[in-house]
Amino acid sequence: MSQITASKPAAPKGQSLWYLARRRLLRNKAAVTSLIILILLTVCAFAAPHLRPFDIEEVFWDDFSAPPSLGWKEGHWFGTDGNGRDLFVRTMFGIRISLLVGLCATAVSLVIGVVYGAVSGYIGGRTDNVMMRVVDVLYAMPFMFFVILLMTFFGKNIYLMFAAIGAIEWLTMARIVRGQAMSLRHKEFIVAAEALGVSTGSIIKRHIVPNTLGTVIVYVTLTIPAVILTESFLSFLGLGVQEPMTSLGVLISEGAKQMETAPWMLYFPAAILAVMLFCFNFIGDGLRDALDPKDR
């Protein structure tokens, strides 16, 4: 007598929060398109020496403020600036500097803000009150004026600009992380860790900070365009990136002075800056929707 054995159905495979968030993000057409555009701009910015055979400081004595022209060897795709330098190469180099400033200054604000906010929110009590009053006092200071004074006093240095802009942006990051930490400190897994005698530093590092990453990632994608815009404003005032380097803010400042005679000097860098800012904001919106716990 033969025995018929029924095959057991396979157990359903678990799906993590990050897997579901990534799948929702990939369904967001605006965020995916923005990410592709940013990747293409970054690749073009770093591949500019291979795309055009010109140096950022090379002067074309016969082509001062020349309009855009096609051609692989002699053409200037974005035209030339008032000093006869190829605007395409300078714009691509400007994208590098603007992205570098945005990423580095955001990293500074991320480290300070996350650590400060997590400590304040988890410890609470008098420590939290003192730390938040410090943040309130710093919020009341005119930070743009402070940055201008700092860069005027210590000199116009790009590395100082990273630190100065990062020192502005960490305040909001600290408040966001503090709010998340306060909502987490009474959760069961935190109480269990405290009962087991885990130190405060370990709880903050292993439990508080990792569980705030979703919100932090969203805010970082919205901080980068704000930092790029701040750098562009400082460069527009002549306090940012200095020659021979350039950034999109410097190029926009130079283009604004010759808007009537050579409008292409303003249109190309301004359009690229606007596209970058839109892309970062669309990616931030997509991440916010993907990581929203109510949309699971």
CSV table of C-alpha atoms in Angstrom, one decimal:
chain,number,residue,atom,x,y,z
A,1,MET,CA,0.0,0.0,0.0
A,2,SER,CA,1.6,3.2,-1.1
A,3,GLN,CA,1.6,6.2,1.0
A,4,ILE,CA,0.9,9.6,-0.5
A,5,THR,CA,2.8,12.3,1.2
A,6,ALA,CA,1.5,15.9,0.7
A,7,SER,CA,4.2,18.4,0.3
A,8,LYS,CA,4.2,21.2,2.8
A,9,PRO,CA,3.8,24.7,1.5
A,10,ALA,CA,6.9,26.8,1.7
A,11,ALA,CA,7.0,29.3,4.5
A,12,PRO,CA,6.4,32.9,3.4
A,13,LYS,CA,9.6,34.8,3.1
A,14,GLY,CA,9.9,37.8,5.5
A,15,GLN,CA,10.4,41.3,4.0
A,16,SER,CA,12.4,43.9,6.0
A,17,LEU,CA,11.4,47.5,6.3
A,18,TRP,CA,14.3,48.6,4.1
A,19,TYR,CA,13.3,46.2,1.4
A,20,LEU,CA,9.7,47.5,1.4
A,21,ALA,CA,11.0,51.1,1.5
A,22,ARG,CA,13.3,50.5,-1.5
A,23,ARG,CA,10.5,48.9,-3.5
A,24,ARG,CA,8.2,51.8,-2.8
A,25,LEU,CA,10.9,54.3,-3.7
A,26,LEU,CA,11.5,52.5,-7.0
A,27,ARG,CA,7.8,52.9,-7.8
A,28,ASN,CA,8.1,56.7,-7.4
A,29,LYS,CA,8.9,57.9,-10.9
A,30,ALA,CA,9.8,61.4,-9.9
A,31,ALA,CA,12.4,60.2,-7.4
A,32,VAL,CA,13.9,57.6,-9.7
A,33,THR,CA,14.1,60.1,-12.6
A,34,SER,CA,15.7,62.7,-10.3
A,35,LEU,CA,18.3,60.1,-9.1
A,36,ILE,CA,19.2,59.2,-12.7
A,37,ILE,CA,19.6,62.9,-13.6
A,38,LEU,CA,21.8,63.5,-10.6
A,39,ILE,CA,24.0,60.5,-11.4
A,40,LEU,CA,24.3,61.7,-15.0
A,41,LEU,CA,25.3,65.2,-13.9
A,42,THR,CA,27.9,63.8,-11.5
A,43,VAL,CA,29.3,61.5,-14.2
A,44,CYS,CA,29.5,64.4,-16.6
A,45,ALA,CA,31.1,66.6,-14.0
A,46,PHE,CA,33.9,64.2,-13.3
A,47,ALA,CA,34.3,63.1,-16.9
A,48,ALA,CA,34.6,66.7,-18.2
A,49,PRO,CA,38.4,66.4,-18.9
A,50,HIS,CA,37.6,63.4,-21.2
A,51,LEU,CA,34.6,65.1,-22.9
A,52,ARG,CA,36.3,68.4,-23.7
A,53,PRO,CA,40.1,68.9,-24.3
A,54,PHE,CA,40.2,72.2,-22.4
A,55,ASP,CA,41.6,73.2,-19.0
A,56,ILE,CA,39.5,75.2,-16.5
A,57,GLU,CA,42.0,78.1,-16.7
A,58,GLU,CA,42.8,77.9,-20.4
A,59,VAL,CA,42.1,81.2,-22.1
A,60,PHE,CA,40.9,81.5,-25.8
A,61,TRP,CA,42.2,84.9,-26.8
A,62,ASP,CA,39.9,85.1,-29.9
A,63,ASP,CA,36.8,84.0,-28.0
A,64,PHE,CA,35.9,86.4,-25.2
A,65,SER,CA,32.2,86.0,-24.3
A,66,ALA,CA,31.7,83.8,-27.3
A,67,PRO,CA,28.2,82.3,-27.8
A,68,PRO,CA,27.7,78.5,-27.7
A,69,SER,CA,29.0,76.6,-30.7
A,70,LEU,CA,29.1,73.0,-31.7
A,71,GLY,CA,32.2,71.1,-32.6
A,72,TRP,CA,34.3,68.4,-30.9
A,73,LYS,CA,37.7,70.0,-31.0
A,74,GLU,CA,37.2,73.8,-31.3
A,75,GLY,CA,33.5,74.2,-30.3
A,76,HIS,CA,32.5,75.7,-26.9
A,77,TRP,CA,29.2,73.9,-26.1
A,78,PHE,CA,28.2,76.5,-23.4
A,79,GLY,CA,30.1,79.4,-24.9
A,80,THR,CA,32.9,81.2,-23.1
A,81,ASP,CA,33.0,83.6,-20.2
A,82,GLY,CA,34.2,87.2,-20.1
A,83,ASN,CA,37.8,86.0,-19.7
A,84,GLY,CA,37.7,83.6,-22.7
A,85,ARG,CA,37.5,80.4,-20.7
A,86,ASP,CA,35.3,77.5,-21.8
A,87,LEU,CA,32.0,77.7,-19.9
A,88,PHE,CA,31.1,74.0,-20.2
A,89,VAL,CA,34.3,72.9,-18.5
A,90,ARG,CA,33.9,75.5,-15.8
A,91,THR,CA,30.3,74.5,-15.2
A,92,MET,CA,31.2,70.9,-14.9
A,93,PHE,CA,33.9,71.8,-12.4
A,94,GLY,CA,31.3,74.0,-10.6
A,95,ILE,CA,29.0,71.0,-10.2
A,96,ARG,CA,31.9,69.1,-8.5
A,97,ILE,CA,32.5,71.9,-6.0
A,98,SER,CA,28.8,72.5,-5.3
A,99,LEU,CA,28.2,68.8,-4.7
A,100,LEU,CA,31.3,68.6,-2.5
A,101,VAL,CA,30.3,71.5,-0.4
A,102,GLY,CA,26.7,70.1,-0.1
A,103,LEU,CA,27.9,66.6,0.9
A,104,CYS,CA,30.7,67.7,3.3
A,105,ALA,CA,28.8,70.4,5.1
A,106,THR,CA,25.8,68.1,5.4
A,107,ALA,CA,28.1,65.4,6.9
A,108,VAL,CA,29.3,67.9,9.5
A,109,SER,CA,25.7,68.8,10.4
A,110,LEU,CA,24.7,65.1,10.4
A,111,VAL,CA,27.4,64.1,12.9
A,112,ILE,CA,26.9,67.0,15.3
A,113,GLY,CA,23.1,67.0,15.1
A,114,VAL,CA,22.6,63.3,15.5
A,115,VAL,CA,24.9,62.9,18.4
A,116,TYR,CA,23.7,66.0,20.2
A,117,GLY,CA,20.0,65.3,19.6
A,118,ALA,CA,20.3,61.6,20.6
A,119,VAL,CA,22.0,62.4,23.8
A,120,SER,CA,19.6,65.2,24.7
A,121,GLY,CA,16.5,63.2,23.9
A,122,TYR,CA,17.5,60.0,25.6
A,123,ILE,CA,18.9,61.4,28.8
A,124,GLY,CA,16.1,64.0,29.2
A,125,GLY,CA,15.5,65.9,32.4
A,126,ARG,CA,17.8,68.8,33.3
A,127,THR,CA,20.4,67.8,30.8
A,128,ASP,CA,17.9,68.0,28.0
A,129,ASN,CA,16.7,71.4,29.2
A,130,VAL,CA,20.2,72.8,29.2
A,131,MET,CA,21.1,71.4,25.8
A,132,MET,CA,17.9,72.6,24.2
A,133,ARG,CA,18.3,76.1,25.7
A,134,VAL,CA,21.8,76.2,24.0
A,135,VAL,CA,20.1,75.3,20.7
A,136,ASP,CA,17.5,78.1,21.2
A,137,VAL,CA,20.2,80.6,21.9
A,138,LEU,CA,22.1,79.6,18.8
A,139,TYR,CA,18.9,79.7,16.7
A,140,ALA,CA,18.5,83.3,17.7
A,141,MET,CA,21.9,84.3,16.3
A,142,PRO,CA,22.1,85.7,12.7
A,143,PHE,CA,24.0,82.8,11.4
A,144,MET,CA,24.4,84.1,7.8
A,145,PHE,CA,26.0,87.2,9.3
A,146,PHE,CA,28.1,85.0,11.5
A,147,VAL,CA,29.4,83.0,8.5
A,148,ILE,CA,30.2,86.1,6.6
A,149,LEU,CA,32.1,87.5,9.5
A,150,LEU,CA,33.9,84.2,10.1
A,151,MET,CA,35.0,83.9,6.4
A,152,THR,CA,36.0,87.6,6.3
A,153,PHE,CA,38.1,87.3,9.5
A,154,PHE,CA,39.8,84.0,8.8
A,155,GLY,CA,40.1,84.3,5.1
A,156,LYS,CA,38.1,82.9,2.2
A,157,ASN,CA,38.9,79.2,2.5
A,158,ILE,CA,36.7,76.4,1.0
A,159,TYR,CA,37.4,74.1,4.0
A,160,LEU,CA,36.3,76.8,6.4
A,161,MET,CA,33.1,77.1,4.4
A,162,PHE,CA,32.4,73.4,4.9
A,163,ALA,CA,32.6,73.8,8.7
A,164,ALA,CA,30.8,77.1,8.8
A,165,ILE,CA,27.8,76.0,6.8
A,166,GLY,CA,27.7,72.6,8.6
A,167,ALA,CA,27.7,74.6,11.9
A,168,ILE,CA,24.5,76.3,10.8
A,169,GLU,CA,22.6,73.3,9.6
A,170,TRP,CA,23.0,71.0,12.7
A,171,LEU,CA,20.5,72.8,14.9
A,172,THR,CA,17.4,71.5,13.1
A,173,MET,CA,18.9,68.1,12.8
A,174,ALA,CA,19.5,68.0,16.5
A,175,ARG,CA,15.9,68.9,17.2
A,176,ILE,CA,14.5,66.2,14.9
A,177,VAL,CA,16.7,63.5,16.3
A,178,ARG,CA,15.9,64.6,19.9
A,179,GLY,CA,12.1,64.2,19.2
A,180,GLN,CA,12.7,60.7,17.8
A,181,ALA,CA,14.9,59.8,20.8
A,182,MET,CA,12.3,61.0,23.2
A,183,SER,CA,9.6,58.8,21.6
A,184,LEU,CA,12.0,55.8,21.6
A,185,ARG,CA,13.4,55.9,25.2
A,186,HIS,CA,10.3,54.3,26.8
A,187,LYS,CA,10.0,51.5,24.2
A,188,GLU,CA,10.2,47.9,25.4
A,189,PHE,CA,13.6,47.1,23.8
A,190,ILE,CA,15.1,50.2,25.4
A,191,VAL,CA,13.7,49.3,28.8
A,192,ALA,CA,15.0,45.7,28.4
A,193,ALA,CA,18.5,47.0,27.5
A,194,GLU,CA,18.5,49.2,30.6
A,195,ALA,CA,17.4,46.3,32.8
A,196,LEU,CA,20.2,44.2,31.5
A,197,GLY,CA,22.7,46.9,32.6
A,198,VAL,CA,23.7,48.2,29.1
A,199,SER,CA,25.5,51.5,29.4
A,200,THR,CA,23.9,54.8,28.3
A,201,GLY,CA,26.5,55.2,25.5
A,202,SER,CA,25.8,51.7,24.1
A,203,ILE,CA,22.1,52.2,24.2
A,204,ILE,CA,22.4,55.5,22.2
A,205,LYS,CA,24.8,54.0,19.7
A,206,ARG,CA,23.1,50.6,19.2
A,207,HIS,CA,19.4,51.4,19.7
A,208,ILE,CA,18.6,55.1,19.6
A,209,VAL,CA,20.7,56.3,16.6
A,210,PRO,CA,19.9,53.3,14.3
A,211,ASN,CA,16.1,53.7,14.9
A,212,THR,CA,16.2,57.4,13.9
A,213,LEU,CA,18.0,56.7,10.6
A,214,GLY,CA,14.8,56.7,8.5
A,215,THR,CA,13.9,60.3,9.5
A,216,VAL,CA,17.6,61.4,9.3
A,217,ILE,CA,18.0,60.1,5.8
A,218,VAL,CA,15.0,62.0,4.6
A,219,TYR,CA,16.2,65.2,6.3
A,220,VAL,CA,19.7,64.8,4.8
A,221,THR,CA,18.4,64.7,1.3
A,222,LEU,CA,16.5,68.0,2.0
A,223,THR,CA,19.6,69.5,3.7
A,224,ILE,CA,22.0,69.0,0.8
A,225,PRO,CA,20.1,71.4,-1.6
A,226,ALA,CA,19.8,74.0,1.3
A,227,VAL,CA,23.6,73.8,1.8
A,228,ILE,CA,24.2,74.1,-2.0
A,229,LEU,CA,21.9,77.1,-2.1
A,230,THR,CA,23.8,78.7,0.9
A,231,GLU,CA,27.1,78.1,-0.8
A,232,SER,CA,25.8,79.7,-4.0
A,233,PHE,CA,24.6,82.7,-2.1
A,234,LEU,CA,28.0,83.2,-0.4
A,235,SER,CA,29.8,82.7,-3.7
A,236,PHE,CA,27.4,85.2,-5.3
A,237,LEU,CA,28.5,87.7,-2.7
A,238,GLY,CA,32.1,86.9,-3.4
A,239,LEU,CA,32.7,85.1,-0.1
A,240,GLY,CA,32.6,81.6,-1.3
A,241,VAL,CA,34.9,79.7,-3.7
A,242,GLN,CA,37.8,81.7,-5.0
A,243,GLU,CA,39.7,81.7,-8.3
A,244,PRO,CA,41.0,79.6,-9.9
A,245,MET,CA,38.3,77.3,-8.5
A,246,THR,CA,34.7,77.9,-9.3
A,247,SER,CA,31.2,76.8,-8.3
A,248,LEU,CA,27.7,77.2,-9.7
A,249,GLY,CA,27.2,80.2,-7.4
A,250,VAL,CA,30.4,81.9,-8.7
A,251,LEU,CA,29.3,81.2,-12.3
A,252,ILE,CA,25.8,82.6,-11.7
A,253,SER,CA,27.4,85.7,-10.1
A,254,GLU,CA,29.6,86.3,-13.1
A,255,GLY,CA,26.8,85.6,-15.5
A,256,ALA,CA,24.4,88.0,-13.8
A,257,LYS,CA,26.9,90.9,-14.5
A,258,GLN,CA,26.8,90.2,-18.2
A,259,MET,CA,23.2,89.0,-18.5
A,260,GLU,CA,22.3,91.6,-21.2
A,261,THR,CA,25.4,91.0,-23.4
A,262,ALA,CA,26.1,87.3,-22.8
A,263,PRO,CA,23.0,85.7,-21.4
A,264,TRP,CA,24.3,82.1,-21.8
A,265,MET,CA,26.8,82.8,-19.0
A,266,LEU,CA,23.8,82.9,-16.6
A,267,TYR,CA,21.4,80.5,-18.3
A,268,PHE,CA,23.5,77.3,-18.2
A,269,PRO,CA,24.8,77.3,-14.6
A,270,ALA,CA,21.5,78.7,-13.3
A,271,ALA,CA,19.5,76.0,-15.1
A,272,ILE,CA,21.8,73.2,-13.8
A,273,LEU,CA,21.6,74.5,-10.2
A,274,ALA,CA,17.8,74.6,-10.5
A,275,VAL,CA,17.7,71.0,-11.8
A,276,MET,CA,20.0,69.8,-9.0
A,277,LEU,CA,17.9,71.4,-6.3
A,278,PHE,CA,14.6,70.0,-7.8
A,279,CYS,CA,16.2,66.5,-8.0
A,280,PHE,CA,17.3,66.5,-4.4
A,281,ASN,CA,13.9,67.7,-3.3
A,282,PHE,CA,12.1,65.1,-5.3
A,283,ILE,CA,14.4,62.4,-3.9
A,284,GLY,CA,13.7,63.7,-0.4
A,285,ASP,CA,9.9,63.5,-1.0
A,286,GLY,CA,10.2,60.0,-2.4
A,287,LEU,CA,12.2,58.8,0.6
A,288,ARG,CA,9.8,60.4,3.0
A,289,ASP,CA,6.9,58.5,1.4
A,290,ALA,CA,8.9,55.3,1.2
A,291,LEU,CA,9.8,55.4,4.8
A,292,ASP,CA,6.5,56.5,6.1
A,293,PRO,CA,5.3,53.9,8.6
A,294,LYS,CA,1.6,54.7,7.8
A,295,ASP,CA,2.1,53.6,4.2
A,296,ARG,CA,3.0,50.0,4.6
